[in-house]
Structures are given as structure tokens and as C-alpha cells.
Coordinates of C-alpha atoms in Angstrom, one line a residue:
M1 CA -19.7 17.7 13.1
T2 CA -17.3 20.7 13.0
L3 CA -14.2 20.5 15.1
L4 CA -13.3 23.4 17.5
D5 CA -10.8 25.9 16.3
D6 CA -7.8 26.9 18.4
R7 CA -9.6 29.8 20.0
S8 CA -12.7 27.8 20.9
M9 CA -10.6 24.8 22.1
A10 CA -8.5 26.9 24.4
Q11 CA -11.7 28.5 25.9
R12 CA -13.3 25.2 26.4
V13 CA -10.3 23.9 28.3
F14 CA -10.1 27.1 30.4
D15 CA -13.7 26.7 31.4
H16 CA -13.1 23.2 32.5
I17 CA -10.1 24.2 34.5
E18 CA -12.0 26.9 36.3
A19 CA -15.0 24.7 37.0
G20 CA -13.1 21.5 37.7
T21 CA -15.1 19.7 35.1
T22 CA -14.6 17.7 31.8
D23 CA -16.7 16.9 28.8
T24 CA -19.3 14.2 29.7
A25 CA -21.7 11.9 27.8
E26 CA -25.4 11.9 28.6
T27 CA -25.4 8.3 29.8
C28 CA -23.3 5.4 30.7
W29 CA -22.7 2.4 28.3
R30 CA -22.6 -1.3 29.2
E31 CA -20.6 -3.4 26.7
P32 CA -21.1 -7.2 27.1
V33 CA -17.8 -9.0 27.8
A34 CA -19.1 -11.7 25.4
N35 CA -18.5 -9.2 22.6
Y36 CA -14.7 -9.5 23.3
R37 CA -14.7 -13.3 23.6
S38 CA -17.0 -14.4 20.8
Q39 CA -15.4 -15.8 17.7
A40 CA -18.6 -15.1 15.7
R41 CA -18.5 -11.5 16.8
L42 CA -14.8 -11.2 15.7
D43 CA -15.6 -12.8 12.4
A44 CA -18.3 -10.2 11.8
E45 CA -15.9 -7.4 12.9
L46 CA -13.3 -8.6 10.4
A47 CA -15.9 -8.7 7.6
L48 CA -16.7 -5.1 8.5
L49 CA -13.0 -4.1 8.5
R50 CA -12.8 -5.5 5.0
R51 CA -15.8 -3.6 3.8
L52 CA -15.1 -0.1 5.2
P53 CA -12.2 2.1 4.0
T54 CA -9.5 1.8 6.6
P55 CA -6.0 3.5 6.7
F56 CA -3.3 1.3 5.2
C57 CA -0.3 3.6 5.6
P58 CA 0.7 7.3 5.4
S59 CA 1.0 8.7 1.9
T60 CA 4.6 9.6 2.7
A61 CA 5.4 5.9 3.1
L62 CA 5.1 5.8 -0.7
P63 CA 7.2 8.8 -1.7
E64 CA 7.9 8.1 -5.3
P65 CA 6.8 5.9 -8.3
G66 CA 7.6 2.3 -7.5
S67 CA 7.5 2.8 -3.7
Y68 CA 5.5 -0.1 -2.2
L69 CA 4.4 -1.4 1.2
A70 CA 3.0 -4.8 2.0
R71 CA 1.2 -6.0 5.2
D72 CA -2.0 -7.9 6.2
A73 CA -5.2 -5.9 6.6
A74 CA -8.1 -7.6 8.3
G75 CA -6.3 -10.9 7.8
T76 CA -5.8 -10.3 4.1
P77 CA -2.3 -10.0 2.5
L78 CA -2.3 -6.7 0.6
F79 CA 0.2 -4.3 -0.8
A80 CA 0.0 -0.7 -2.0
V81 CA 2.3 0.9 -4.6
R82 CA 2.7 4.3 -6.2
G83 CA 2.4 4.0 -9.9
A84 CA 4.4 5.8 -12.7
D85 CA 1.4 8.2 -12.9
G86 CA 1.7 9.1 -9.2
A87 CA -1.5 7.4 -8.2
V88 CA -1.5 4.8 -5.4
R89 CA -3.0 1.4 -6.1
A90 CA -3.6 -1.5 -3.8
F91 CA -3.7 -5.2 -4.7
R92 CA -4.2 -8.6 -3.1
N93 CA -0.7 -9.9 -2.5
A94 CA -0.9 -13.1 -4.5
C95 CA 0.6 -14.2 -7.8
R96 CA -2.1 -15.2 -10.3
H97 CA -0.2 -18.4 -11.2
R98 CA 0.0 -20.4 -7.9
G99 CA -0.8 -17.8 -5.2
M100 CA 2.7 -17.0 -4.0
Q101 CA 2.9 -13.6 -2.2
V102 CA 4.5 -11.3 -4.7
V103 CA 5.8 -8.6 -2.4
A104 CA 7.3 -8.5 1.2
G105 CA 8.0 -5.5 3.4
N106 CA 8.6 -2.2 1.7
G107 CA 10.9 -0.7 -0.8
C108 CA 11.0 0.6 -4.4
A109 CA 10.8 -1.4 -7.6
K110 CA 10.1 -1.0 -11.3
A111 CA 8.1 -4.2 -11.5
F112 CA 7.2 -7.2 -9.2
A113 CA 8.5 -10.6 -10.0
C114 CA 7.1 -13.7 -8.2
R115 CA 10.0 -15.5 -6.5
Y116 CA 8.5 -18.9 -7.3
H117 CA 8.3 -19.0 -11.1
G118 CA 9.0 -15.4 -12.2
W119 CA 5.6 -14.2 -13.3
T120 CA 6.1 -10.5 -13.4
Y121 CA 3.7 -7.6 -12.9
G122 CA 3.9 -3.9 -13.6
L123 CA 3.2 -1.1 -11.1
D124 CA -0.4 -1.0 -12.5
G125 CA -0.8 -4.7 -11.6
G126 CA -0.8 -5.9 -15.2
L127 CA 0.8 -9.2 -16.0
R128 CA 3.9 -8.3 -18.1
H129 CA 6.0 -11.4 -18.4
V130 CA 5.6 -15.2 -18.0
P131 CA 8.7 -17.3 -18.4
H132 CA 8.3 -20.0 -21.0
E133 CA 4.8 -18.7 -21.8
H134 CA 4.3 -21.3 -24.5
G135 CA 3.6 -23.7 -21.6
F136 CA 0.4 -21.9 -21.0
P137 CA -1.5 -22.0 -24.3
G138 CA -4.4 -19.6 -24.5
L139 CA -3.3 -17.6 -21.5
E140 CA -5.1 -14.3 -21.4
R141 CA -2.7 -11.8 -19.7
E142 CA -5.4 -9.2 -19.2
R143 CA -7.3 -11.7 -17.0
H144 CA -4.3 -12.7 -14.9
G145 CA -3.1 -9.4 -13.5
L146 CA -2.9 -8.8 -9.8
V147 CA -6.3 -8.4 -8.2
P148 CA -6.9 -4.8 -7.1
V149 CA -8.8 -3.6 -4.1
E150 CA -10.3 -0.1 -3.7
S151 CA -7.8 2.5 -2.7
V152 CA -7.8 6.2 -2.2
E153 CA -5.5 8.9 -0.8
R154 CA -7.2 11.3 1.6
H155 CA -6.0 13.4 4.5
G156 CA -2.3 12.3 4.1
M157 CA -3.1 8.6 4.2
V158 CA -3.8 5.7 1.9
F159 CA -7.1 4.0 2.6
V160 CA -8.2 0.6 1.3
A161 CA -11.6 -1.1 1.1
Q162 CA -11.5 -4.7 0.2
D163 CA -15.2 -5.3 -0.3
P164 CA -16.7 -1.8 -0.4
K165 CA -20.4 -0.8 -0.7
A166 CA -21.6 2.2 -2.5
G167 CA -21.1 5.4 -0.4
D168 CA -18.6 4.0 2.0
L169 CA -15.8 6.2 0.8
A170 CA -18.0 9.3 1.3
A171 CA -17.5 8.9 5.1
L172 CA -13.9 10.0 4.6
D173 CA -15.0 13.5 3.7
L174 CA -15.8 14.2 7.3
L175 CA -12.2 13.9 8.4
P176 CA -9.7 16.9 8.5
E177 CA -6.3 16.8 6.9
L178 CA -4.3 14.9 9.5
I179 CA -0.9 14.3 7.9
G180 CA 0.6 17.1 5.8
E181 CA 2.9 16.7 2.7
G182 CA 5.9 18.2 4.5
Q183 CA 5.8 15.7 7.4
R184 CA 8.6 13.2 7.4
L185 CA 8.1 9.5 8.2
F186 CA 11.0 8.7 10.6
A187 CA 10.0 5.3 12.0
S188 CA 7.6 2.5 11.3
R189 CA 7.2 -1.0 12.7
E190 CA 4.7 -3.7 13.3
F191 CA 4.2 -5.3 16.7
S192 CA 1.8 -7.6 18.5
I193 CA -0.3 -6.9 21.7
P194 CA -1.7 -10.0 23.5
A195 CA -5.2 -8.4 23.8
N196 CA -8.4 -7.9 21.9
W197 CA -8.2 -5.0 19.4
K198 CA -11.1 -3.1 21.0
I199 CA -9.5 -3.2 24.4
F200 CA -6.3 -1.7 23.0
L201 CA -8.3 1.0 21.1
E202 CA -10.3 2.0 24.2
G203 CA -7.2 3.1 26.1
F204 CA -6.8 6.0 23.7
L205 CA -10.3 7.3 24.0
E206 CA -10.5 8.7 27.6
G207 CA -8.4 10.6 30.1
Y208 CA -10.1 9.2 33.2
H209 CA -7.1 6.9 33.7
I210 CA -4.3 9.5 33.3
K211 CA -3.6 10.2 37.0
T212 CA -3.7 6.6 38.2
T213 CA -2.1 4.8 35.2
H214 CA 0.5 7.5 34.4
P215 CA 1.4 9.1 37.8
T216 CA 5.0 10.1 36.9
S217 CA 4.9 10.1 33.1
F218 CA 1.9 11.9 31.5
Y219 CA 0.1 13.2 34.6
P220 CA 2.7 15.7 35.8
Y221 CA 2.3 17.5 32.5
G222 CA -1.5 17.2 32.1
F223 CA -4.7 17.1 34.1
D224 CA -6.7 14.6 36.1
N225 CA -9.8 13.7 34.0
L226 CA -10.0 16.8 31.8
N227 CA -10.8 16.1 28.1
V228 CA -12.7 17.7 25.3
V229 CA -14.6 15.1 23.2
E230 CA -15.9 15.8 19.7
Y231 CA -17.5 13.6 17.1
L232 CA -17.3 13.5 13.3
G233 CA -19.8 10.9 12.1
R234 CA -18.5 7.6 13.3
N235 CA -15.1 9.1 14.2
S236 CA -14.1 11.1 17.3
R237 CA -11.4 13.4 18.6
V238 CA -10.4 13.4 22.2
T239 CA -8.2 16.3 23.4
F240 CA -5.7 16.0 26.3
P241 CA -4.5 19.4 27.4
F242 CA -1.2 20.1 29.0
Q243 CA -0.6 22.3 32.0
R244 CA 1.2 24.8 29.8
I245 CA -2.0 25.6 28.0
R246 CA -2.6 28.0 31.0
K247 CA -0.1 30.4 29.5
L248 CA -2.5 31.1 26.6
A249 CA -5.0 32.7 29.0
A250 CA -2.9 35.8 29.0
L251 CA -3.1 36.2 25.2
P252 CA -6.0 37.8 23.4
P253 CA -8.4 35.0 22.2
E254 CA -7.6 35.6 18.5
E255 CA -3.8 35.0 19.2
R256 CA -4.2 31.7 21.0
R257 CA -2.5 28.8 19.2
V258 CA -2.9 25.4 20.9
E259 CA -0.2 23.5 19.0
G260 CA 2.2 22.1 21.6
A261 CA -0.2 22.8 24.4
L262 CA -2.3 19.7 24.0
T263 CA -2.5 16.3 22.4
Y264 CA -5.2 15.4 19.9
V265 CA -6.3 11.8 19.5
Y266 CA -8.4 11.1 16.4
Q267 CA -10.2 7.7 16.3
L268 CA -10.7 6.9 12.6
F269 CA -13.5 4.4 12.8
P270 CA -13.2 1.6 13.2
N271 CA -9.6 0.5 13.8
A272 CA -7.1 3.4 13.5
V273 CA -5.9 6.2 15.7
V274 CA -4.0 9.3 14.8
T275 CA -2.3 11.0 17.8
V276 CA -0.9 14.5 17.2
L277 CA 1.6 15.3 20.0
S278 CA 4.0 18.2 20.5
H279 CA 6.6 17.2 18.0
H280 CA 5.4 14.1 16.2
T281 CA 2.3 12.4 14.9
I282 CA 1.5 8.7 15.3
L283 CA -0.7 6.6 13.0
L284 CA -1.6 3.3 14.6
I285 CA -3.7 0.7 12.7
L286 CA -5.1 -2.1 14.8
E287 CA -5.4 -5.4 12.9
P288 CA -7.3 -8.2 14.8
V289 CA -5.4 -11.5 14.6
S290 CA -7.5 -13.4 17.1
L291 CA -9.7 -12.8 20.1
G292 CA -6.6 -12.3 22.2
E293 CA -4.1 -10.8 19.8
T294 CA -3.8 -7.6 17.9
R295 CA -1.2 -6.8 15.3
V296 CA -0.4 -3.0 15.3
A297 CA 1.1 -1.2 12.3
S298 CA 2.8 1.9 13.7
Y299 CA 4.0 5.0 11.7
L300 CA 5.7 7.9 13.3
L301 CA 6.0 11.3 11.5
S302 CA 7.6 14.6 12.4
N303 CA 5.2 17.4 12.8
R304 CA 7.3 20.1 11.2
S305 CA 8.7 20.1 7.7
A306 CA 11.4 17.6 6.9
I307 CA 13.6 20.5 5.6
D308 CA 13.7 21.9 9.2
P309 CA 17.0 20.4 10.5
S310 CA 15.7 20.1 14.1
S311 CA 12.4 18.5 13.3
T312 CA 13.5 14.9 13.2
A313 CA 15.6 15.2 16.4
D314 CA 12.7 16.8 18.3
A315 CA 10.3 14.2 17.0
E316 CA 12.5 11.3 17.9
R317 CA 13.0 12.7 21.4
D318 CA 9.2 13.2 21.8
A319 CA 8.6 9.6 20.6
A320 CA 11.1 8.1 22.9
F321 CA 9.5 9.6 25.9
V322 CA 6.0 8.5 24.8
N323 CA 7.0 4.9 24.0
Q324 CA 9.2 4.3 27.0
T325 CA 6.9 5.8 29.6
G326 CA 3.2 6.2 28.9
G327 CA 3.0 3.8 26.0
A328 CA 4.6 1.0 28.1
E329 CA 2.2 1.8 30.9
D330 CA -0.8 1.7 28.6
A331 CA 0.3 -1.6 27.1
A332 CA 0.6 -3.2 30.6
M333 CA -2.9 -2.2 31.4
V334 CA -4.4 -3.5 28.2
C335 CA -2.7 -6.9 28.7
A336 CA -4.0 -7.1 32.3
I337 CA -7.5 -6.3 31.2
Q338 CA -7.3 -9.2 28.7
K339 CA -6.2 -11.5 31.4
G340 CA -8.8 -10.2 33.8
M341 CA -11.6 -11.2 31.4
A342 CA -10.8 -14.8 32.0
S343 CA -11.8 -14.4 35.7
G344 CA -15.5 -14.4 34.7
A345 CA -16.1 -11.5 37.2
N346 CA -17.7 -9.1 34.7
E347 CA -20.8 -9.8 32.6
Y348 CA -20.3 -6.4 31.0
F349 CA -17.8 -3.4 31.1
L350 CA -19.3 -0.2 32.5
Y351 CA -18.2 2.9 30.6
G352 CA -19.1 6.1 32.5
R353 CA -20.0 9.6 31.4
F354 CA -16.2 10.4 31.2
E355 CA -15.8 7.7 28.6
G356 CA -18.2 8.9 26.0
A357 CA -15.9 8.4 23.0
I358 CA -15.7 4.7 23.9
A359 CA -19.5 4.4 24.1
H360 CA -19.7 6.3 20.7
F361 CA -17.3 3.7 19.1
H362 CA -19.3 0.7 20.4
R363 CA -22.6 2.3 19.5
E364 CA -21.5 2.9 15.9
L365 CA -19.9 -0.6 15.7
D366 CA -23.1 -2.2 17.0
A367 CA -25.2 -0.3 14.5
L368 CA -23.1 -1.5 11.6
L369 CA -23.0 -5.1 12.8

């Protein structure tokens, strides 16, 4: 439940290099292909995504009072806004008059006016103005504010829970601080992948594929099937070391710093990934649209403080390499797996002992469903 520190992580990697080994799970896992193709299963997964606290955006995406961001989460239109008091609140994105979406995209505003009839809401969601209000005799404004959903800021991110149960938010306490206040959000976008959300997620959780999938992009800088795998409750962290970590072996253990010598991939159960690379951090939130389509909300942040003049340039260069090489290669594999399911060749997918983080994800998902 406690993550390895720099000294321990470096030693674990050195031990694996010397022995030609990697972290392994105790057993294999067989995941029925039907779980990727069943609408009833997807409906249950969406219900779970609405219940559990899931990342909505980085805190830095809402930098000042009035900053807002709208998108769909688990199929529900939502938006988050930072209030005049500095707190972030999240609401269902629908006017209480006729259901028109009140907010689109992101920006900064002092209030939110519905484009249909002009009903206007404050940053706290309260109904502030109704044009020609005399046409609605007996209207109780306090009962017609925007409908809130549970929201909380933790670890540099805004989490939302649409239908929470008692104790769900406590699971966030297991996570470390993943995005710092000084990090700058330099790019964000949404895009679609024609594949099941779990297939897309699985590609981040093992390094068994690095040599064959990324022979000229990631592999020359890394290792063949060498990972450190750690678990924090339902979440996991998979470490992908670079060849340059070998340079740390010459340093006294107490002086070893692994930043820049490896990539950390945190899987935030169930549907988000935080990848910490050499110069930038990526937050990906996977939103199932259908059995064969995933909408991805992507946020890219510089690792160093925004006041460092070289931080953004280094981060953008880092991101371009990842997106144009390894990222494109991973996307191609994910789409091919989705197509391959239609062949009917596999009754189940077999995840070996090198793929323990994937098995951990499915085991936790099964238990909750």
C-alpha cells in the first residue's frame, strides 16, 4: 500500500537488470471476451463510473473564480466551475427550465445564462434571474438552481461522483499527490478511439509489448519486459525504466533520484491514467460511449514550474515525441484488438504473470460489479 521511494525503486530496477527479470503476478488471469461485447455489462460499468469518484479535470484547468469546464462523464453532461470562494463545484449541465445545456467547452464567466430563454445561474448554481418572471407564478428559485453532483479536489485533480455511496471518497486518500500546483496545463483535447474503453486502458498497464509494438520509438530508450508493479487499493502504479537509469548505479543509494530516468503510469480506478514522463504529465480520462467507442479527455501538463521559461518548451517536445510515435503505435494496436474480437477466435483473453496490473484491474472491477 506504500509506494517505493527513489532509492528503493532504483534498487528494484537494478536487481531486475542484473537478473534479467521483471515483477510478476502469482497467477494468470482469464477475462471473458463477452465482458467486452455485452451491453448489459457496459451498462453496469457505466453505473459504476457514475457512482465512484472519478477524475474530471486537473485543478489547474480551473485557475481562477469563474473558470469552468464542461464535458460528458459516464454519458452524463456535467460541468465544473471554481466559485468566488475558491471552491470547485460540479453540476449537471441542464437548465432547470427546459433542460437546455447551460455551458459548453471551457472558459471564464461571472454567471451562466441559458442561451434558450436566458435563465441565469450564479457560480454556486443558484438561480439568479428569470426573464419575465411574472409568467411563472409561484416559482421557487431555491428549488430551481442547477443540480449539483459530489465534487472534491484531491492530488491536483477535480473528482466527481454522480451517485456516490458512503465511504467512496475515502478511497482517494490512498493516492499520492500526482499533479502539483506549479505545473502548467499546456494542452487539452478530447478525441475518440474506436475500441472498448477497457482495451484502451489495458495498453498502459504492462511493458510486455514494448519491444514488439515500439521497436524504434520507446524500446531503444527502455527495456524489454522490465516493469515494477505496485498496488494502492484498487489503483496501481506501473514503472517503465529507461536505459539511462543505469547511471544512478554509480551514486550512493541516498543520492539516487529517478526523475527523468523512468516513466510512472498510475491507473486511477476505474477509468483514468496519469502518466508522469521526463518533462510532462498526461491525465487521460476514458469515457465509454459504446461497446466499440471510447471518448478520451486528455490533459497535458509541464512537470516543472510554469515560471521556468524552458519548462513548456521541454514539455511540448516531450509530448510531440510520445504522441507521434509510441502513442500512435498503441492506438493502432488497440483498434486492431477491437476488430479482432469480431473473429470469434477467443473465448477469453489470457493475461500472463507479466500483466498483473491488468488482472488487478479486472479483479477489482468484477468484485464491484
